[in-house]
mmCIF file of C-alpha atoms in Angstrom:
data_model
loop_
_atom_site.group_PDB
_atom_site.id
_atom_site.type_symbol
_atom_site.label_atom_id
_atom_site.label_comp_id
_atom_site.label_asym_id
_atom_site.label_seq_id
_atom_site.Cartn_x
_atom_site.Cartn_y
_atom_site.Cartn_z
ATOM 1 C CA MET N 4 -3.494 11.888 -48.194
ATOM 2 C CA THR N 5 -2.402 13.106 -44.747
ATOM 3 C CA THR N 6 -4.407 16.119 -43.637
ATOM 4 C CA PRO N 7 -3.076 18.817 -41.269
ATOM 5 C CA THR N 8 -5.518 17.564 -38.622
ATOM 6 C CA THR N 9 -4.153 14.038 -38.926
ATOM 7 C CA ARG N 10 -0.584 15.252 -38.702
ATOM 8 C CA GLY N 11 -1.477 17.407 -35.690
ATOM 9 C CA SER N 12 -3.110 14.551 -33.841
ATOM 10 C CA SER N 13 -0.150 12.287 -34.651
ATOM 11 C CA ASN N 14 2.289 14.852 -33.299
ATOM 12 C CA THR N 15 0.168 15.221 -30.167
ATOM 13 C CA ARG N 16 0.188 11.464 -29.587
ATOM 14 C CA ASN N 17 3.957 11.326 -30.090
ATOM 15 C CA THR N 18 4.467 14.216 -27.675
ATOM 16 C CA LEU N 19 2.289 12.595 -25.018
ATOM 17 C CA SER N 20 4.090 9.308 -25.534
ATOM 18 C CA SER N 21 7.482 10.970 -25.108
ATOM 19 C CA ILE N 22 6.266 12.720 -21.948
ATOM 20 C CA LYS N 23 5.100 9.387 -20.511
ATOM 21 C CA TRP N 24 8.446 7.761 -21.220
ATOM 22 C CA ARG N 25 10.248 10.779 -19.810
ATOM 23 C CA ASP N 26 8.231 10.620 -16.583
ATOM 24 C CA LEU N 27 8.774 6.863 -16.361
ATOM 25 C CA ILE N 28 12.537 7.287 -16.622
ATOM 26 C CA LYS N 29 12.601 10.336 -14.354
ATOM 27 C CA TYR N 30 10.256 9.164 -11.601
ATOM 28 C CA GLY N 31 9.143 5.560 -12.031
ATOM 29 C CA LEU N 32 12.536 3.863 -12.204
ATOM 30 C CA PRO N 33 14.098 5.835 -9.302
ATOM 31 C CA LEU N 34 11.064 5.151 -7.081
ATOM 32 C CA LEU N 35 11.254 1.454 -7.915
ATOM 33 C CA ALA N 36 14.981 1.444 -7.188
ATOM 34 C CA LEU N 37 14.410 3.174 -3.833
ATOM 35 C CA ALA N 38 11.750 0.629 -2.882
ATOM 36 C CA VAL N 39 13.766 -2.509 -3.668
ATOM 37 C CA TYR N 40 17.265 -1.326 -2.732
ATOM 38 C CA PRO N 41 17.191 -2.599 0.902
ATOM 39 C CA LEU N 42 16.053 -5.999 -0.367
ATOM 40 C CA VAL N 43 19.147 -6.502 -2.508
ATOM 41 C CA SER N 44 21.820 -4.675 -0.479
ATOM 42 C CA ASP N 45 23.705 -5.157 2.785
ATOM 43 C CA GLY N 46 23.262 -3.034 5.881
ATOM 44 C CA TYR N 47 26.279 -0.827 5.181
ATOM 45 C CA SER N 48 25.096 0.072 1.688
ATOM 46 C CA VAL N 49 21.575 0.761 2.946
ATOM 47 C CA GLY N 50 22.905 3.024 5.699
ATOM 48 C CA LEU N 51 25.156 4.856 3.246
ATOM 49 C CA LEU N 52 22.311 5.554 0.814
ATOM 50 C CA ALA N 53 20.061 6.612 3.712
ATOM 51 C CA LYS N 54 22.667 9.207 4.743
ATOM 52 C CA PHE N 55 22.999 10.440 1.174
ATOM 53 C CA LEU N 56 19.212 10.761 0.920
ATOM 54 C CA THR N 57 19.316 13.193 3.851
ATOM 55 C CA TYR N 58 21.909 15.149 1.872
ATOM 56 C CA ALA N 59 19.576 15.028 -1.128
ATOM 57 C CA LEU N 60 16.786 16.553 0.963
ATOM 58 C CA LEU N 61 19.186 19.274 2.123
ATOM 59 C CA ALA N 62 20.185 19.991 -1.487
ATOM 60 C CA LEU N 63 16.511 20.180 -2.456
ATOM 61 C CA SER N 64 15.940 22.804 0.236
ATOM 62 C CA LEU N 65 18.801 24.930 -1.114
ATOM 63 C CA ASP N 66 17.566 24.535 -4.692
ATOM 64 C CA LEU N 67 14.186 25.877 -3.626
ATOM 65 C CA LEU N 68 15.939 28.994 -2.344
ATOM 66 C CA TRP N 69 18.799 29.418 -4.809
ATOM 67 C CA GLY N 70 17.482 27.737 -7.926
ATOM 68 C CA TYR N 71 14.066 29.416 -7.945
ATOM 69 C CA ALA N 72 14.440 32.645 -5.974
ATOM 70 C CA GLY N 73 18.094 33.267 -6.834
ATOM 71 C CA ILE N 74 19.087 33.611 -3.152
ATOM 72 C CA LEU N 75 22.452 31.941 -2.532
ATOM 73 C CA SER N 76 23.072 30.858 1.055
ATOM 74 C CA PHE N 77 26.419 29.717 2.452
ATOM 75 C CA ALA N 78 24.788 28.761 5.743
ATOM 76 C CA HIS N 79 22.528 25.878 4.831
ATOM 77 C CA GLY N 80 24.826 23.551 6.731
ATOM 78 C CA VAL N 81 24.013 25.628 9.822
ATOM 79 C CA PHE N 82 20.283 24.929 9.540
ATOM 80 C CA PHE N 83 21.001 21.274 8.792
ATOM 81 C CA GLY N 84 23.175 21.184 11.922
ATOM 82 C CA LEU N 85 20.566 22.954 14.040
ATOM 83 C CA GLY N 86 18.021 20.305 13.071
ATOM 84 C CA ALA N 87 20.442 17.503 13.860
ATOM 85 C CA TYR N 88 21.399 18.962 17.241
ATOM 86 C CA CYS N 89 17.760 19.634 18.179
ATOM 87 C CA LEU N 90 16.865 15.970 17.790
ATOM 88 C CA ALA N 91 20.132 14.604 19.222
ATOM 89 C CA LEU N 92 20.034 16.855 22.298
ATOM 90 C CA SER N 93 16.347 16.071 22.857
ATOM 91 C CA LEU N 94 17.150 12.362 22.830
ATOM 92 C CA LYS N 95 20.145 12.851 25.115
ATOM 93 C CA TYR N 96 18.530 15.008 27.801
ATOM 94 C CA TRP N 97 14.856 14.056 27.475
ATOM 95 C CA GLY N 98 15.311 10.421 26.504
ATOM 96 C CA ASP N 99 12.872 9.201 29.169
ATOM 97 C CA VAL N 100 10.065 11.502 28.026
ATOM 98 C CA PRO N 101 7.378 9.618 26.059
ATOM 99 C CA GLY N 102 7.335 10.719 22.431
ATOM 100 C CA VAL N 103 10.642 12.572 22.692
ATOM 101 C CA THR N 104 11.430 11.727 19.058
ATOM 102 C CA TYR N 105 8.371 13.659 17.905
ATOM 103 C CA ILE N 106 9.363 16.578 20.141
ATOM 104 C CA GLY N 107 12.868 16.504 18.683
ATOM 105 C CA PHE N 108 11.610 16.454 15.095
ATOM 106 C CA LEU N 109 9.264 19.347 15.818
ATOM 107 C CA LEU N 110 12.103 21.392 17.313
ATOM 108 C CA ALA N 111 14.327 20.435 14.376
ATOM 109 C CA ILE N 112 11.859 22.157 12.061
ATOM 110 C CA LEU N 113 10.819 25.092 14.244
ATOM 111 C CA VAL N 114 14.233 26.210 15.555
ATOM 112 C CA PRO N 115 15.905 26.556 12.107
ATOM 113 C CA ALA N 116 12.729 28.204 10.801
ATOM 114 C CA PHE N 117 12.780 30.703 13.694
ATOM 115 C CA VAL N 118 16.478 31.510 13.213
ATOM 116 C CA ALA N 119 15.838 31.916 9.481
ATOM 117 C CA PHE N 120 12.915 34.231 10.200
ATOM 118 C CA LEU N 121 15.009 36.477 12.438
ATOM 119 C CA LEU N 122 17.926 36.564 10.015
ATOM 120 C CA GLY N 123 15.762 36.902 6.912
ATOM 121 C CA TYR N 124 13.544 39.614 8.376
ATOM 122 C CA ALA N 125 16.568 41.703 9.348
ATOM 123 C CA MET N 126 18.209 41.380 5.931
ATOM 124 C CA PHE N 127 15.298 41.368 3.487
ATOM 125 C CA SER N 128 13.512 44.268 5.161
ATOM 126 C CA GLY N 129 16.810 46.143 5.046
ATOM 127 C CA GLY N 130 17.224 45.490 1.348
ATOM 128 C CA VAL N 131 20.184 43.107 1.694
ATOM 129 C CA SER N 132 20.385 40.814 -1.316
ATOM 130 C CA GLY N 133 22.708 39.235 -3.851
ATOM 131 C CA VAL N 134 26.365 38.903 -2.941
ATOM 132 C CA TYR N 135 25.825 40.789 0.338
ATOM 133 C CA PHE N 136 23.330 38.184 1.491
ATOM 134 C CA ALA N 137 25.800 35.447 0.581
ATOM 135 C CA ILE N 138 28.536 37.173 2.599
ATOM 136 C CA VAL N 139 26.301 37.480 5.667
ATOM 137 C CA THR N 140 25.336 33.806 5.505
ATOM 138 C CA PHE N 141 29.025 32.924 5.077
ATOM 139 C CA ALA N 142 29.793 34.813 8.278
ATOM 140 C CA LEU N 143 26.832 33.172 10.005
ATOM 141 C CA GLY N 144 28.238 29.756 9.147
ATOM 142 C CA ALA N 145 31.618 30.662 10.627
ATOM 143 C CA ILE N 146 29.975 31.975 13.811
ATOM 144 C CA PHE N 147 27.822 28.903 14.386
ATOM 145 C CA GLN N 148 30.690 26.546 13.646
ATOM 146 C CA SER N 149 32.857 28.360 16.215
ATOM 147 C CA ILE N 150 30.073 28.204 18.800
ATOM 148 C CA THR N 151 29.609 24.488 18.180
ATOM 149 C CA ILE N 152 33.336 23.833 18.581
ATOM 150 C CA VAL N 153 33.709 25.904 21.759
ATOM 151 C CA TRP N 154 30.486 24.793 23.475
ATOM 152 C CA ILE N 155 31.902 21.320 24.115
ATOM 153 C CA ASP N 156 29.749 20.486 27.167
ATOM 154 C CA ILE N 157 26.582 20.759 25.086
ATOM 155 C CA THR N 158 27.548 20.029 21.484
ATOM 156 C CA GLY N 159 30.521 17.717 21.984
ATOM 157 C CA GLY N 160 32.671 20.008 19.838
ATOM 158 C CA LEU N 161 34.823 18.335 17.208
ATOM 159 C CA ASN N 162 34.419 15.013 18.998
ATOM 160 C CA GLY N 163 30.722 15.084 18.214
ATOM 161 C CA LEU N 164 27.618 14.270 20.178
ATOM 162 C CA TYR N 165 27.155 10.683 21.291
ATOM 163 C CA GLY N 166 25.652 8.641 24.109
ATOM 164 C CA PHE N 167 22.016 9.329 23.221
ATOM 165 C CA PRO N 168 19.398 6.668 22.451
ATOM 166 C CA ASN N 169 18.192 5.970 18.935
ATOM 167 C CA PRO N 170 15.003 7.767 17.895
ATOM 168 C CA THR N 171 11.824 5.708 17.885
ATOM 169 C CA LEU N 172 8.564 6.013 16.012
ATOM 170 C CA GLY N 173 5.166 4.569 16.842
ATOM 171 C CA ILE N 174 2.959 4.774 19.898
ATOM 172 C CA PRO N 175 5.070 5.810 22.927
ATOM 173 C CA ARG N 176 5.380 3.092 25.588
ATOM 174 C CA VAL N 177 3.020 0.834 23.605
ATOM 175 C CA TRP N 178 4.667 0.008 20.262
ATOM 176 C CA GLU N 179 7.852 1.702 19.146
ATOM 177 C CA LEU N 180 10.053 1.116 16.109
ATOM 178 C CA VAL N 181 13.737 1.877 16.632
ATOM 179 C CA ILE N 182 15.328 3.994 13.900
ATOM 180 C CA SER N 183 19.019 3.093 13.762
ATOM 181 C CA ASP N 184 21.888 3.219 11.295
ATOM 182 C CA GLY N 185 21.703 0.527 8.621
ATOM 183 C CA SER N 186 18.115 -0.397 9.470
ATOM 184 C CA THR N 187 15.463 -0.597 6.792
ATOM 185 C CA ALA N 188 13.188 1.463 9.076
ATOM 186 C CA ALA N 189 15.582 4.436 8.947
ATOM 187 C CA TYR N 190 16.049 4.029 5.210
ATOM 188 C CA TYR N 191 12.359 3.911 4.359
ATOM 189 C CA LEU N 192 11.555 6.785 6.746
ATOM 190 C CA ILE N 193 14.119 9.028 5.056
ATOM 191 C CA ALA N 194 13.095 7.919 1.553
ATOM 192 C CA ILE N 195 9.392 8.516 2.218
ATOM 193 C CA VAL N 196 10.023 11.966 3.718
ATOM 194 C CA LEU N 197 12.227 12.886 0.742
ATOM 195 C CA VAL N 198 9.528 11.856 -1.749
ATOM 196 C CA LEU N 199 6.794 13.685 0.169
ATOM 197 C CA VAL N 200 8.817 16.891 0.489
ATOM 198 C CA TYR N 201 9.720 16.684 -3.188
ATOM 199 C CA VAL N 202 6.057 16.385 -4.171
ATOM 200 C CA ILE N 203 5.112 19.351 -1.961
ATOM 201 C CA ALA N 204 8.002 21.469 -3.244
ATOM 202 C CA HIS N 205 7.179 20.497 -6.837
ATOM 203 C CA ARG N 206 3.614 21.740 -6.400
ATOM 204 C CA LEU N 207 4.842 24.863 -4.616
ATOM 205 C CA VAL N 208 7.180 25.970 -7.414
ATOM 206 C CA ARG N 209 4.383 25.499 -9.961
ATOM 207 C CA SER N 210 1.939 27.584 -7.949
ATOM 208 C CA PRO N 211 1.555 31.392 -8.191
ATOM 209 C CA PHE N 212 4.047 31.571 -5.312
ATOM 210 C CA GLY N 213 6.590 29.686 -7.413
ATOM 211 C CA GLN N 214 5.977 31.988 -10.368
ATOM 212 C CA THR N 215 6.679 34.950 -8.100
ATOM 213 C CA LEU N 216 9.949 33.315 -7.030
ATOM 214 C CA ARG N 217 11.017 32.976 -10.668
ATOM 215 C CA ALA N 218 10.086 36.592 -11.299
ATOM 216 C CA ILE N 219 12.231 37.687 -8.334
ATOM 217 C CA ASN N 220 15.106 35.662 -9.721
ATOM 218 C CA SER N 221 14.703 37.209 -13.168
ATOM 219 C CA ASN N 222 14.111 40.866 -12.288
ATOM 220 C CA GLU N 223 13.552 41.766 -8.647
ATOM 221 C CA GLN N 224 13.515 45.524 -9.238
ATOM 222 C CA ARG N 225 10.772 45.272 -11.827
ATOM 223 C CA LEU N 226 8.636 43.257 -9.432
ATOM 224 C CA LEU N 227 9.165 45.888 -6.736
ATOM 225 C CA SER N 228 8.058 48.598 -9.128
ATOM 226 C CA PHE N 229 4.801 46.698 -9.673
ATOM 227 C CA GLY N 230 4.128 46.763 -5.940
ATOM 228 C CA TYR N 231 4.805 43.105 -5.123
ATOM 229 C CA PRO N 232 5.817 42.440 -1.491
ATOM 230 C CA VAL N 233 9.187 41.033 -2.561
ATOM 231 C CA PRO N 234 10.817 41.078 0.928
ATOM 232 C CA LYS N 235 7.911 39.058 2.363
ATOM 233 C CA VAL N 236 8.067 36.506 -0.454
ATOM 234 C CA LYS N 237 11.832 36.118 -0.031
ATOM 235 C CA LEU N 238 11.406 35.775 3.724
ATOM 236 C CA ALA N 239 8.742 33.091 3.246
ATOM 237 C CA VAL N 240 10.856 30.964 0.886
ATOM 238 C CA PHE N 241 13.914 31.401 3.122
ATOM 239 C CA VAL N 242 12.008 30.162 6.173
ATOM 240 C CA ILE N 243 10.513 27.228 4.242
ATOM 241 C CA SER N 244 13.902 26.271 2.830
ATOM 242 C CA CYS N 245 15.609 26.382 6.224
ATOM 243 C CA ALA N 246 12.797 24.415 7.866
ATOM 244 C CA ILE N 247 13.318 21.648 5.283
ATOM 245 C CA ALA N 248 17.070 21.825 5.929
ATOM 246 C CA GLY N 249 16.383 21.356 9.645
ATOM 247 C CA LEU N 250 14.166 18.357 8.905
ATOM 248 C CA SER N 251 16.934 16.804 6.811
ATOM 249 C CA GLY N 252 19.326 17.354 9.713
ATOM 250 C CA ALA N 253 17.000 15.520 12.104
ATOM 251 C CA LEU N 254 16.743 12.610 9.667
ATOM 252 C CA TYR N 255 20.549 12.562 9.532
ATOM 253 C CA VAL N 256 20.851 11.805 13.265
ATOM 254 C CA PRO N 257 20.263 8.012 13.154
ATOM 255 C CA VAL N 258 22.452 7.506 10.066
ATOM 256 C CA GLY N 259 25.265 10.036 10.523
ATOM 257 C CA PHE N 260 27.647 11.597 13.031
ATOM 258 C CA VAL N 261 26.471 14.806 14.700
ATOM 259 C CA SER N 262 29.464 17.104 15.142
ATOM 260 C CA ALA N 263 30.676 20.635 14.396
ATOM 261 C CA GLU N 264 31.677 19.471 10.905
ATOM 262 C CA ILE N 265 28.104 19.659 9.636
ATOM 263 C CA MET N 266 28.028 23.336 10.674
ATOM 264 C CA SER N 267 31.169 24.140 8.693
ATOM 265 C CA ILE N 268 31.554 26.427 5.692
ATOM 266 C CA LEU N 269 33.081 23.492 3.815
ATOM 267 C CA PHE N 270 29.918 21.435 4.229
ATOM 268 C CA SER N 271 27.653 24.333 3.233
ATOM 269 C CA THR N 272 29.795 24.901 0.142
ATOM 270 C CA ALA N 273 29.520 21.214 -0.715
ATOM 271 C CA VAL N 274 25.728 21.566 -0.766
ATOM 272 C CA ILE N 275 26.080 24.352 -3.334
ATOM 273 C CA VAL N 276 28.262 22.045 -5.442
ATOM 274 C CA TRP N 277 25.619 19.287 -5.327
ATOM 275 C CA VAL N 278 22.913 21.636 -6.570
ATOM 276 C CA ALA N 279 25.099 23.131 -9.299
ATOM 277 C CA VAL N 280 26.187 19.712 -10.593
ATOM 278 C CA GLY N 281 22.645 18.355 -10.699
ATOM 279 C CA GLY N 282 21.159 21.513 -12.171
ATOM 280 C CA ARG N 283 19.597 24.277 -10.114
ATOM 281 C CA GLY N 284 16.004 25.322 -10.506
ATOM 282 C CA THR N 285 14.862 21.744 -11.087
ATOM 283 C CA LEU N 286 14.543 20.142 -7.597
ATOM 284 C CA TYR N 287 15.191 16.766 -9.201
ATOM 285 C CA GLY N 288 18.673 17.869 -10.225
ATOM 286 C CA ALA N 289 19.534 18.796 -6.636
ATOM 287 C CA VAL N 290 18.647 15.281 -5.488
ATOM 288 C CA LEU N 291 20.593 13.723 -8.351
ATOM 289 C CA GLY N 292 23.623 15.931 -7.772
ATOM 290 C CA ALA N 293 23.758 15.161 -4.047
ATOM 291 C CA LEU N 294 23.684 11.413 -4.654
ATOM 292 C CA LEU N 295 26.155 11.463 -7.534
ATOM 293 C CA VAL N 296 28.780 13.699 -5.921
ATOM 294 C CA ASN N 297 28.688 11.866 -2.584
ATOM 295 C CA TYR N 298 28.978 8.446 -4.184
ATOM 296 C CA LEU N 299 31.819 9.772 -6.324
ATOM 297 C CA GLN N 300 33.456 11.098 -3.177
ATOM 298 C CA VAL N 301 33.180 7.730 -1.410
ATOM 299 C CA TYR N 302 34.653 5.715 -4.256
ATOM 300 C CA MET N 303 37.341 8.259 -5.131
ATOM 301 C CA SER N 304 38.482 8.495 -1.507
ATOM 302 C CA ASP N 305 38.949 4.707 -1.467
ATOM 303 C CA ILE N 306 40.916 4.663 -4.715
ATOM 304 C CA LEU N 307 42.794 7.959 -4.392
ATOM 305 C CA THR N 308 43.171 8.559 -0.680
ATOM 306 C CA TYR N 309 44.936 11.913 -0.934
ATOM 307 C CA TYR N 310 43.631 13.238 -4.238
ATOM 308 C CA TRP N 311 39.869 12.693 -4.143
ATOM 309 C CA TYR N 312 39.208 16.360 -3.234
ATOM 310 C CA LEU N 313 41.091 17.316 -6.381
ATOM 311 C CA ILE N 314 39.052 14.879 -8.488
ATOM 312 C CA VAL N 315 35.730 16.125 -7.110
ATOM 313 C CA GLY N 316 36.817 19.742 -7.619
ATOM 314 C CA PHE N 317 37.860 19.007 -11.200
ATOM 315 C CA PHE N 318 34.536 17.257 -11.841
ATOM 316 C CA PHE N 319 32.618 20.260 -10.490
ATOM 317 C CA THR N 320 34.654 22.689 -12.604
ATOM 318 C CA VAL N 321 34.067 20.685 -15.776
ATOM 319 C CA VAL N 322 30.323 20.440 -15.125
ATOM 320 C CA VAL N 323 29.976 24.176 -14.447
ATOM 321 C CA LEU N 324 32.004 25.194 -17.509
ATOM 322 C CA VAL N 325 30.759 22.606 -19.991
ATOM 323 C CA LEU N 326 27.275 22.005 -18.581
ATOM 324 C CA PRO N 327 26.106 25.290 -17.000
ATOM 325 C CA ASN N 328 22.590 23.869 -16.559
ATOM 326 C CA GLY N 329 23.907 20.793 -14.792
ATOM 327 C CA LEU N 330 23.093 17.179 -15.498
ATOM 328 C CA MET N 331 19.373 17.912 -15.707
ATOM 329 C CA GLY N 332 20.124 20.270 -18.573
ATOM 330 C CA VAL N 333 21.676 17.352 -20.451
ATOM 331 C CA PHE N 334 18.653 15.187 -19.691
ATOM 332 C CA ARG N 335 16.303 17.872 -20.987
ATOM 333 C CA GLN N 336 18.281 18.263 -24.212
ATOM 334 C CA TRP N 337 18.303 14.507 -24.724
ATOM 335 C CA SER N 338 14.570 14.118 -24.070
ATOM 336 C CA ASP N 339 13.675 17.109 -26.318
ATOM 337 C CA ARG N 340 15.819 15.711 -29.118
ATOM 338 C CA LEU N 341 14.164 12.320 -28.732
ATOM 339 C CA ALA N 342 10.730 13.946 -28.842
ATOM 340 C CA ARG N 343 11.598 15.810 -32.038
ATOM 341 C CA GLN N 344 12.875 12.617 -33.666
ATOM 342 C CA ARG N 345 9.687 10.775 -32.772
ATOM 343 C CA GLY N 346 7.657 13.701 -34.116
#
C-alpha cells in the first residue's frame, strides 16, 4: 500500500527532477552553445552573434527597469549610445594613452549612470511616473538623436564615428589582446559579460530590493502609504539599468557601427519589442527576445527586402495579442504541464 508519506516523497523527487531538467534546458544548453559556437562558425556569424549579444544585454537592462519596476523608458537607446560614444571617442582622441580601453569602459558606465541620476532625480522626486515618464524619455531620445546628428565634428553624425583604433585588453604596453569585429576575443568578452551581468541581475531581483521593485510595479501608492522610499528605489533601479545599457553600448563598439542611429527613437522602441516578445519580468526572456527578433530581422531582410519591417511588426503583434507573457510564458506553461504529468 502507498502511504501519504511515500506519495509525498515521490512527488518531491519528481518535482526536483523536473526542476533539474528545466534548468538544464534553460541554462546548460545555451551556455554550452555559447561556448562552442565560435569553434563551429565562420567569422561573420561569430561577429553577428556577438553584436546581438550586446543587444541582449541592452534588453536585459530594460527588463530590469520595465519588467520588474514597471517603468517604461523610450530612451534606452540613448544610454546605449552614450556608452558606445564614450568608448569610441576615448579610443579616437586618447588612443595613445596606456589603458585607454579601461578608461573608455569606465566612462561608458559612469556617464549614462550620471545622466540617468540627473534625469531620474528630477522626475521621481517630482512624482513623474507612468505614461508621463515614458513621454519624457521619448522626448529625451529625440533630443539626443538631434544633438548626435548635428554635432558632426564630434559624433560623425549620420555617417558615424570611424578612424579609431580597436579596443585592447590586457596589460598596457606589455601584453594586449585586440578586440575586433569577428574575433573570438570580442565574442567571448561580450558573452562572459552578459552571463556575469545576468547572474548579478538574477540575484538582485530575488533580493529584498527586487521584492520592493515588484511591489512598486503592483501597487506603488500602497507602498508609499507604508512609508517606503519609493522615489529612491526607482532612482536606484533606473541608474543601475542605464549603467548596464551604457556597458552594452561600449561592448557594441568593436562589433557594430557607432552612429546617430543607435540614439534613435526607432532603436529604443525596438528594444521594447525584444523584451515584450521574450517576456518581461524574466530577464531570460529579454535575452531570448533580443536574439530571436534580430535573427528574424536579418533573415527576413534577405528574403523580403522591402517587407521585413511588416513581417517583424506582424510577429510582434501576434506575440503580444496571443502570448501576452511572451515566449517565456509559453516555456513556463510547458514546463509546469510536464511537471504535473510526471507527478
